[in-house]
CSV table of C-alpha atoms and ligand atoms in Angstrom, one decimal:
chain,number,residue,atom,x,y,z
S,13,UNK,CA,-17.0,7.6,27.3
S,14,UNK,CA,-15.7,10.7,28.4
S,15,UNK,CA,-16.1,14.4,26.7
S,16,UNK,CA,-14.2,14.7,23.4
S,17,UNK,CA,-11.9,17.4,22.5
S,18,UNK,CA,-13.0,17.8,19.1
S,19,UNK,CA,-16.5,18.5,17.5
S,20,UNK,CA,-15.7,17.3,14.4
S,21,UNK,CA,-13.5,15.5,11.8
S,22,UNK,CA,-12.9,14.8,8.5
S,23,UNK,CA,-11.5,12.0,6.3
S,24,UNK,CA,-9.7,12.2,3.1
S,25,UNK,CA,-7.9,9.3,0.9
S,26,UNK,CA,-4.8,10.3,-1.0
S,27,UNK,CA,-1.9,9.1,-3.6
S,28,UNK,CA,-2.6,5.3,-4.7
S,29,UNK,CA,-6.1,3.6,-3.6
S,30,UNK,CA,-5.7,0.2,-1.7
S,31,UNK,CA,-8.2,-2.6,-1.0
S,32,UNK,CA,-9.9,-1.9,2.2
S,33,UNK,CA,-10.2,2.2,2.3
S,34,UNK,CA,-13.6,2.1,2.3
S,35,UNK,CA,-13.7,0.1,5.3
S,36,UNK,CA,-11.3,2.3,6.7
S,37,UNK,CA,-14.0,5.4,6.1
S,38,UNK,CA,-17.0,3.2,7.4
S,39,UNK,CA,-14.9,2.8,10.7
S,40,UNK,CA,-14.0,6.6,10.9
S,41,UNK,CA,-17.6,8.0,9.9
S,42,UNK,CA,-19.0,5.3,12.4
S,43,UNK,CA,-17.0,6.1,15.8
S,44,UNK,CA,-17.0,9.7,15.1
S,45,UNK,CA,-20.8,9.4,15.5
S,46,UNK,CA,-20.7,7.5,18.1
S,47,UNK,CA,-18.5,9.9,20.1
S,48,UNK,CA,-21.1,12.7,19.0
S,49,UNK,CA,-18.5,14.6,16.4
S,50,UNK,CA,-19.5,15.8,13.0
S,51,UNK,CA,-18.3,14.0,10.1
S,52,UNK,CA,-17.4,15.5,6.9
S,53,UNK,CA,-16.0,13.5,4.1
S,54,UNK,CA,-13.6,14.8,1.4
S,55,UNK,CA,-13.5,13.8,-2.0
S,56,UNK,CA,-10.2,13.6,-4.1
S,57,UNK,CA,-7.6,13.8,-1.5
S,58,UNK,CA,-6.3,17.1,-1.2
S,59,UNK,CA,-7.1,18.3,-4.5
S,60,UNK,CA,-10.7,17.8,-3.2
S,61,UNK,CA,-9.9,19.6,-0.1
S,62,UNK,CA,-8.6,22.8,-1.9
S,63,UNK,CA,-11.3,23.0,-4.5
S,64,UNK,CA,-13.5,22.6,-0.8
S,65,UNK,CA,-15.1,19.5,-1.9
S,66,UNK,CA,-16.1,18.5,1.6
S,67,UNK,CA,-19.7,16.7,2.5
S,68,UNK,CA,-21.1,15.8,5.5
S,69,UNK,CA,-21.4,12.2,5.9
S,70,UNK,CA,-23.8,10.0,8.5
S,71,UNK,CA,-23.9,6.2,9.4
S,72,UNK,CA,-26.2,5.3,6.0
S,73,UNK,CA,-23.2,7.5,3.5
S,74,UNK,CA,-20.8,4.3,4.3
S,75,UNK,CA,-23.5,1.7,4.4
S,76,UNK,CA,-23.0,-1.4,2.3
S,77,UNK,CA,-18.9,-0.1,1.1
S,78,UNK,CA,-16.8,-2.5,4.1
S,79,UNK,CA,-16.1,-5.6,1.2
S,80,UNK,CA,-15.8,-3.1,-2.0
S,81,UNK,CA,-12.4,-2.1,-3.4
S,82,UNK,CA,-11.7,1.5,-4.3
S,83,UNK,CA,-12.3,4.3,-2.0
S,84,UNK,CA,-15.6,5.9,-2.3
S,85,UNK,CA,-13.7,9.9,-1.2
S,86,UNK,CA,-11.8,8.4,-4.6
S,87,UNK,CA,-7.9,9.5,-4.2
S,88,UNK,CA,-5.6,11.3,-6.0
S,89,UNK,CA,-2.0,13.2,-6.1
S,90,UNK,CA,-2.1,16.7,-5.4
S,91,UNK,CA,1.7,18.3,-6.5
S,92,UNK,CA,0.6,21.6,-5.3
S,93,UNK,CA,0.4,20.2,-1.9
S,94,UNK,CA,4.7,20.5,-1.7
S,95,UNK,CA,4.1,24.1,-2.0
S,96,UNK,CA,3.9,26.1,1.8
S,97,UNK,CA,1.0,28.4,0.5
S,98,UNK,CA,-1.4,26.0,-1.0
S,99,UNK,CA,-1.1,24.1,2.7
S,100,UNK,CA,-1.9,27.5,4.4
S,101,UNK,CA,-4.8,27.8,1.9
S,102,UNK,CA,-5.9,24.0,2.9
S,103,UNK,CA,-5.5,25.3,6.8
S,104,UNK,CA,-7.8,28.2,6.1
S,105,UNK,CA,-10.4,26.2,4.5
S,106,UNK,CA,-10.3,23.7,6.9
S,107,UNK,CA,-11.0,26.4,9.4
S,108,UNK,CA,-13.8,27.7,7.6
S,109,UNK,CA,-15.7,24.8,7.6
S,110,UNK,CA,-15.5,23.9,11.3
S,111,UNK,CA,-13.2,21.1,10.6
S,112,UNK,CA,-10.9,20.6,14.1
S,113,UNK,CA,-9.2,17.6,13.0
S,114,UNK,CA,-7.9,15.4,9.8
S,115,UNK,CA,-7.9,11.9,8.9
S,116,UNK,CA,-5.4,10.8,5.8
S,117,UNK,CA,-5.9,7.3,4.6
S,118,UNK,CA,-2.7,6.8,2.3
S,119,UNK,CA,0.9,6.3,2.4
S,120,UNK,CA,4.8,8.2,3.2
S,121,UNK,CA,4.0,11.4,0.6
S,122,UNK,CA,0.1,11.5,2.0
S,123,UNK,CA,1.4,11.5,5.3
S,124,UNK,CA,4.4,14.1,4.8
S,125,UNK,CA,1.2,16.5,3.5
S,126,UNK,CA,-0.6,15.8,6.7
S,127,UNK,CA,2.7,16.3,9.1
S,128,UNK,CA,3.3,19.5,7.3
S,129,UNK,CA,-0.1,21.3,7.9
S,130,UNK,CA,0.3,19.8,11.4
S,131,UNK,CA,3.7,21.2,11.9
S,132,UNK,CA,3.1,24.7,10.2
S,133,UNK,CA,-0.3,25.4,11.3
S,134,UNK,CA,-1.3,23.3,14.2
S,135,UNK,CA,-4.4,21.2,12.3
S,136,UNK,CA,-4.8,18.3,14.2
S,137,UNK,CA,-4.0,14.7,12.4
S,138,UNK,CA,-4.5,11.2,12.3
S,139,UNK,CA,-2.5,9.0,9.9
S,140,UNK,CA,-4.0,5.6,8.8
S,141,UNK,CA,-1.7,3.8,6.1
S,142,UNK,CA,-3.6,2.2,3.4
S,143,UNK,CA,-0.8,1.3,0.8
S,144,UNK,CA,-0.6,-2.1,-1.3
S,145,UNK,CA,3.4,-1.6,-1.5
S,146,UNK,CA,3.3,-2.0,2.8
S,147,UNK,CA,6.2,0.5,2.8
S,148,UNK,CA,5.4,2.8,5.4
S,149,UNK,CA,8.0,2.6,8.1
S,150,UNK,CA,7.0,2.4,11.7
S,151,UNK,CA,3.9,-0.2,10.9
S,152,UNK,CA,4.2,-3.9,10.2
S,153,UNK,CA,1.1,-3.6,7.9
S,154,UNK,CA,-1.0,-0.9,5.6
S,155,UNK,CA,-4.4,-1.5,4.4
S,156,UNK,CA,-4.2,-2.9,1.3
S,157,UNK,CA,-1.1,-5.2,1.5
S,158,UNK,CA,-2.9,-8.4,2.0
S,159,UNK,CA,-5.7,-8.0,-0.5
S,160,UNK,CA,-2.8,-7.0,-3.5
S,161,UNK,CA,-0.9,-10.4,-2.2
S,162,UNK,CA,-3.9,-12.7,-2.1
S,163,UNK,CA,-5.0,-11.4,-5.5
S,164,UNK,CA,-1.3,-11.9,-6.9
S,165,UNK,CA,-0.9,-15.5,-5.5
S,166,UNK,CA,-4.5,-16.7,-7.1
S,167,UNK,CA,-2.9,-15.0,-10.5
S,168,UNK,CA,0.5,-17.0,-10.4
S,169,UNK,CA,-1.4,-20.1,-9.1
S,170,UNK,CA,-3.4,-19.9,-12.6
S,171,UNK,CA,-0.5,-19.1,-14.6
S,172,UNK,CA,1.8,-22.2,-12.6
S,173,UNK,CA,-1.3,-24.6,-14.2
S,174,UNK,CA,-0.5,-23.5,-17.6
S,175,UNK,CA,3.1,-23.0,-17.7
S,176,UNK,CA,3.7,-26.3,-15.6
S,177,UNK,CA,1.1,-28.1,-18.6
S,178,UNK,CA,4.3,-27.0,-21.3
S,179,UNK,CA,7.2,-27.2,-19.6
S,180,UNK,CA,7.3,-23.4,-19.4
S,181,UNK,CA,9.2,-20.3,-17.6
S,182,UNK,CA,6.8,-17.3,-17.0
S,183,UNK,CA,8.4,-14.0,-16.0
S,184,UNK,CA,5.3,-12.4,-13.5
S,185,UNK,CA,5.7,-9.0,-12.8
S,186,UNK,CA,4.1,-7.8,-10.0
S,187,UNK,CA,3.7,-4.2,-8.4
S,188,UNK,CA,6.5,-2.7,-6.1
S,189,UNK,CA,8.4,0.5,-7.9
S,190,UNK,CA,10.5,0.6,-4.7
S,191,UNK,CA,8.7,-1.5,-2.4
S,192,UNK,CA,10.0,-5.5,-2.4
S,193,UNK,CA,7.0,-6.7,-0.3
S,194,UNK,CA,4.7,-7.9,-2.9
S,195,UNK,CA,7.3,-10.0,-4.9
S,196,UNK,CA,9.3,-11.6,-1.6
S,197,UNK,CA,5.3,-12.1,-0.3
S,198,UNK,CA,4.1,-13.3,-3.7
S,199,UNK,CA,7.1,-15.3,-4.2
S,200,UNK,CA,7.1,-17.0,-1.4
S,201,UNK,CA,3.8,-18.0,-1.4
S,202,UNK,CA,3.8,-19.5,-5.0
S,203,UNK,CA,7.1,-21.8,-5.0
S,204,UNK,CA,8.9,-19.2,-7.0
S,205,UNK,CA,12.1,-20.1,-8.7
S,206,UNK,CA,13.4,-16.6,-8.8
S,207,UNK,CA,12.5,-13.7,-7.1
S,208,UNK,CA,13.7,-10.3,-8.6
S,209,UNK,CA,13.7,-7.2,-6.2
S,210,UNK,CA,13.3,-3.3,-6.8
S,211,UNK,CA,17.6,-2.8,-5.8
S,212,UNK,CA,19.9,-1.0,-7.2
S,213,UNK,CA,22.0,-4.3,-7.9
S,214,UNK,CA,22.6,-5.8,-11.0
S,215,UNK,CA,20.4,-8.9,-12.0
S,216,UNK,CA,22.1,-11.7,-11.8
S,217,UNK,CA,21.0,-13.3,-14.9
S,218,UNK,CA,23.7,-16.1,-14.7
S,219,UNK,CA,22.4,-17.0,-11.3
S,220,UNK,CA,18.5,-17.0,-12.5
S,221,UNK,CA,19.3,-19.4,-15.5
S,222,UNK,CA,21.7,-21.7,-13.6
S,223,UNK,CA,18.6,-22.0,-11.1
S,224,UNK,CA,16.1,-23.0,-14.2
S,225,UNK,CA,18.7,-25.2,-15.7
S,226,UNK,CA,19.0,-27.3,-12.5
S,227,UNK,CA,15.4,-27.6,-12.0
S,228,UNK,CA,15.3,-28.5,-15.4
S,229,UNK,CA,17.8,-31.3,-14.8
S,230,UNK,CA,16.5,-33.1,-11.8
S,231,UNK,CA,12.5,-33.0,-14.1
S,232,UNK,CA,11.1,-29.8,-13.0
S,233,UNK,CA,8.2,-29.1,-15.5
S,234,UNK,CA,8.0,-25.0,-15.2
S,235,UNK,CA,10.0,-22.0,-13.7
S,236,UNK,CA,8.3,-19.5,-11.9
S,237,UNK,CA,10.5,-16.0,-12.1
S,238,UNK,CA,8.4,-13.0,-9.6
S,239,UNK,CA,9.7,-9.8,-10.8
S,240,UNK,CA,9.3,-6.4,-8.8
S,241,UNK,CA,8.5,-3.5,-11.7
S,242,UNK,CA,11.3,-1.2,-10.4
S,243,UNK,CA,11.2,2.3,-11.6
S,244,UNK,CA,11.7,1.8,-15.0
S,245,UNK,CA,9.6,0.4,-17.4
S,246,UNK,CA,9.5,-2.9,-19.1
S,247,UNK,CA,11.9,-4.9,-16.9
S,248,UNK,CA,10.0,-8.3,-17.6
S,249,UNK,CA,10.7,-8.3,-21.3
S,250,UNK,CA,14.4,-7.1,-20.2
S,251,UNK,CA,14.6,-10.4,-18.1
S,252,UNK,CA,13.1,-12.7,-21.0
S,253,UNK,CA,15.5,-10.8,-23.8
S,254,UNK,CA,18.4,-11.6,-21.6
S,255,UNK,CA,17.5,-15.5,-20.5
S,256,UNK,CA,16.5,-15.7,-24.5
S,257,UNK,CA,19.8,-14.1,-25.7
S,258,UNK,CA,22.4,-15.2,-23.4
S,259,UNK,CA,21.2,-18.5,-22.0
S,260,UNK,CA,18.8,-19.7,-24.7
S,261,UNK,CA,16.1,-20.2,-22.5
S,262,UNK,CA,12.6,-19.1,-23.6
S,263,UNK,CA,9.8,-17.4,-22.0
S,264,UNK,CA,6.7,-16.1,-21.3
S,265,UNK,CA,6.2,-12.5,-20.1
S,266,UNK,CA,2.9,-11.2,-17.8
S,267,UNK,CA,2.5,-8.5,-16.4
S,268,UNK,CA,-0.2,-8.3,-13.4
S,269,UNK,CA,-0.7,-4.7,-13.4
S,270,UNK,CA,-3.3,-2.7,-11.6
S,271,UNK,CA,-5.5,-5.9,-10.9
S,272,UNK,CA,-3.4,-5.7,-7.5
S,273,UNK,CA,-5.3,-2.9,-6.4
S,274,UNK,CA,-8.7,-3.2,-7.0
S,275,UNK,CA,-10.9,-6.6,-5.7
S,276,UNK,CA,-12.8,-7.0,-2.5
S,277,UNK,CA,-10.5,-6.9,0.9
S,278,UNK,CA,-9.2,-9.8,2.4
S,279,UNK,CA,-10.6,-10.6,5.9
S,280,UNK,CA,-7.3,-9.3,7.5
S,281,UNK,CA,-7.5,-5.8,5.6
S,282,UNK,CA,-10.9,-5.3,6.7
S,283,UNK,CA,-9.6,-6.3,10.6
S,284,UNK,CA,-7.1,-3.8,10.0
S,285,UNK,CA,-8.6,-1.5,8.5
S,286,UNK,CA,-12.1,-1.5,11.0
S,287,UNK,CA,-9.6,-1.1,13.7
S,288,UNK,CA,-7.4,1.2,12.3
S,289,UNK,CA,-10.3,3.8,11.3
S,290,UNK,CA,-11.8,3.7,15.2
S,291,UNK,CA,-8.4,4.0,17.0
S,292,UNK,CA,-7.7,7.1,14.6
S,293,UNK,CA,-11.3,8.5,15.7
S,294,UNK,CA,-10.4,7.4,19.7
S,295,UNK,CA,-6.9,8.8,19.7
S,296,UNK,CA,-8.2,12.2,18.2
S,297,UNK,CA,-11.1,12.6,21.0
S,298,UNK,CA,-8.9,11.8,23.6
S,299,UNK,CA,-6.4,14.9,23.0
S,300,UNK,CA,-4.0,13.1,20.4
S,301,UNK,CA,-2.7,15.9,18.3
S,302,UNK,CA,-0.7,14.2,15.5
S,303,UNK,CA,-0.5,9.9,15.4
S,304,UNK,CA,-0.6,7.7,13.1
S,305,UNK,CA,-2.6,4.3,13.5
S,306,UNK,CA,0.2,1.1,13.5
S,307,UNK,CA,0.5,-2.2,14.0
S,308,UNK,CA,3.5,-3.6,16.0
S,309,UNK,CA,3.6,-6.9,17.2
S,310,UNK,CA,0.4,-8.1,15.9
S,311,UNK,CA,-1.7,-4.6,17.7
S,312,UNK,CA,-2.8,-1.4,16.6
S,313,UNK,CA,-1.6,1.7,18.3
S,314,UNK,CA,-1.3,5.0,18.0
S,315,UNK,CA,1.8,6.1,17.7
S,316,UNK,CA,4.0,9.5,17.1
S,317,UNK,CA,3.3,10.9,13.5
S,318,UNK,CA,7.4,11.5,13.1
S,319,UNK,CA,7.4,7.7,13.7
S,320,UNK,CA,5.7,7.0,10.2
S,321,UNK,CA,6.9,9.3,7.7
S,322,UNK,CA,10.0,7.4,6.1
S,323,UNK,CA,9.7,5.1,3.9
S,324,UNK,CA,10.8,1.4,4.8
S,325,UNK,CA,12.9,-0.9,2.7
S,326,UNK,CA,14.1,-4.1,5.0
S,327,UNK,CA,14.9,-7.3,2.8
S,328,UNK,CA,15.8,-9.5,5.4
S,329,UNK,CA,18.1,-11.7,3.7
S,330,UNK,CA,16.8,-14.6,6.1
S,331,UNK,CA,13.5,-14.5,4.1
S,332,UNK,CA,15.1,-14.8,0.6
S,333,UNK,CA,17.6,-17.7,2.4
S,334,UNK,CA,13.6,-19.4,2.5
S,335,UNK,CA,12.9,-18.8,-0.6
S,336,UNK,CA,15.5,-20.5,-2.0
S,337,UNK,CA,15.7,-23.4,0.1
S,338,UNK,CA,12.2,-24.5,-0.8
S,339,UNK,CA,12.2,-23.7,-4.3
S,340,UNK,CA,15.4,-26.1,-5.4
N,405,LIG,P1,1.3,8.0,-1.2
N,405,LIG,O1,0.6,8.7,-0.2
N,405,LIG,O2,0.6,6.8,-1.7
N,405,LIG,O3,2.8,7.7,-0.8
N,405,LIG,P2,2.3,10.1,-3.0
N,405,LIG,O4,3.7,10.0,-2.6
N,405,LIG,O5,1.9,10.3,-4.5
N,405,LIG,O6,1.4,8.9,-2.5
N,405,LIG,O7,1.7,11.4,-2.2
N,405,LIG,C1,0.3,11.7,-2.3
N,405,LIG,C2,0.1,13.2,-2.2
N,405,LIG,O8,0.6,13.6,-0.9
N,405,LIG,C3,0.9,14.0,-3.1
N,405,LIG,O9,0.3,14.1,-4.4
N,405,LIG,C4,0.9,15.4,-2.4
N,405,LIG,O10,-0.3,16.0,-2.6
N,405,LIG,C5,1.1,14.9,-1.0
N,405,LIG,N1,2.5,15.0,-0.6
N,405,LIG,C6,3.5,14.0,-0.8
N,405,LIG,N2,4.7,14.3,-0.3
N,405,LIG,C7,4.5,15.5,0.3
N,405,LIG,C8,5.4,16.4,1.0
N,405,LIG,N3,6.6,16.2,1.3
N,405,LIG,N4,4.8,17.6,1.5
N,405,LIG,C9,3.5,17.9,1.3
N,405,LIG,N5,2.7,17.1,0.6
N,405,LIG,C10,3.1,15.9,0.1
């Protein structure tokens, strides 16, 4: 191991939690040590950072939180942060406490904070995407993804039993405000009959009940429809109104909600996550300045922070092609 370039770090979570940020910290506050750096942890993103809510941490702080959902820093959204003086403020305090360099766990908006005090005042930064939505271009996977699938799929199974036991549609909303992952994931995975995504398109309503219908007809006992909850609220009572209304056909409406993001992670978000959190540490020792921690191809590098900072939105139309083919 040769001699770092930093003395210390800290670690921060911020905007929505995701299964598998506290394995994340264990992996940060664990190499840091082990490359001799002091570790400081921040609590409440950087809210917690401005009110200077910064501990020290050592190997025993993260001891017994790898399989626990949640983030023990705890997250939150910080609007002040948009504003060029409260980052110069955030700089300065960072400063003050000996802090050389800054580890985000969260997603697009968490990273544009850390880019920003990057670009402006030189703070050195490490990225590590930890989003259920898995929206963050520039990485095939965040933290978090997996675990809010897994936990999806083992809801739809349960609700298949029941509506397949009455000859019943069930309209399962699942999370994604803009991101389609979850649903074309979830959907997928459970047989779906329908898949509705976060677009700007019209629902095809026609299209959706003509698919029932025809299960229906050659003695298909229940209809699976995964809806995406899109930006505005209530769309899975829209979609059983309108296949009630227009094409007589009744159903049931549930809503998975913010089960998705809480629950133990998944084997592959603690992989990713354990790996993520020590590559960040590595990167930043070795005389990284500003990357984020991806995975291309199945690896996790660390790649240019400009890299990850849209947001990605790429439906292949191959995968919905799938979809359909198997769910006839
Ligand atoms: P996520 O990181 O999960 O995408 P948000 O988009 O809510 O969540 O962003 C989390 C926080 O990151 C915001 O509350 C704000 O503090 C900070 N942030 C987001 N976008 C920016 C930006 N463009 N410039 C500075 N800070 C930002």
């Amino acid at each position: 191991m040769s001699e770092s370039k930093i003395k210390s770090v800290a670690v921060l979570c911020s905007g929505g939690d995701s299964p598998g940020m506290n394995c994340a910290i264990r992996s940060v506050v664990r190499t840091a040590i082990g490359n001799g750096l002091d570790v400081y942890g921040i609590q409440r993103g950087y809210a917690g950072l401005l009110e200077g809510n910064v501990k020290k941490m050592d190997a025993s702080s993260v001891g017994n939180i790898l399989q626990h959902g949640g983030t023990i820093l705890q997250t939150s959204r910080c609007p002040e942060f948009h504003q060029p003086e409260i980052r110069t403020e955030a700089a300065h305090i960072l400063k003050r406490k000996g802090i050389d360099a800054l580890i985000v766990i969260g997603g697009n908006g968490s990273f544009n904070g850390a880019w920003e005090l990057h670009k402006e005042h030189g703070v050195l930064v490490a990225g590590i995407p930890g989003t259920i939505d898995n929206d963050i271009e520039g990485t095939d996977y965040s933290i978090g993804f997996n675990t809010a699938v897994q936990t999806a799929v083992e809801a739809v199974d349960k609700i298949r039993d029941t509506a397949h036991s009455h000859d019943r549609t069930f309209v399962v909303e699942v999370m994604g405000r803009k991101s389609p992952e979850i649903a074309l994931h979830v959907g997928l995975c459970t047989g779906a009959e329908n898949i509705i995504l976060p677009t700007k398109d019209e629902i095809n309503y026609d299209q959706i009940a003509a698919d029932i219908k025809r299960g229906i007809k050659r003695g298909k006992g229940s209809s699976i429809i995964i809806a995406a909850e899109g930006e505005k609220e209530g769309l899975s009572h829209r979609v059983k109104d309108e296949l009630l209304n227009k094409h007589g056909i009744d159903s049931r409406v549930c809503i998975l909600g913010h089960i998705q993001r809480g629950g133990n992670p998944t084997a592959h978000d603690r992989f990713l996550a354990s790996q993520m959190g020590y590559i960040a540490v590595e990167s930043l020792c070795r005389g990284e300045k500003a990357i984020v921690t991806a995975q291309r191809k199945g690896k996790i590098l660390a790649v240019p922070f400009e890299e990850c900072l849209g947001k990605k939105f790429n439906t292949d139309p191959e995968f919905l092609d799938i979809v359909k083919t198997l769910s006839i």
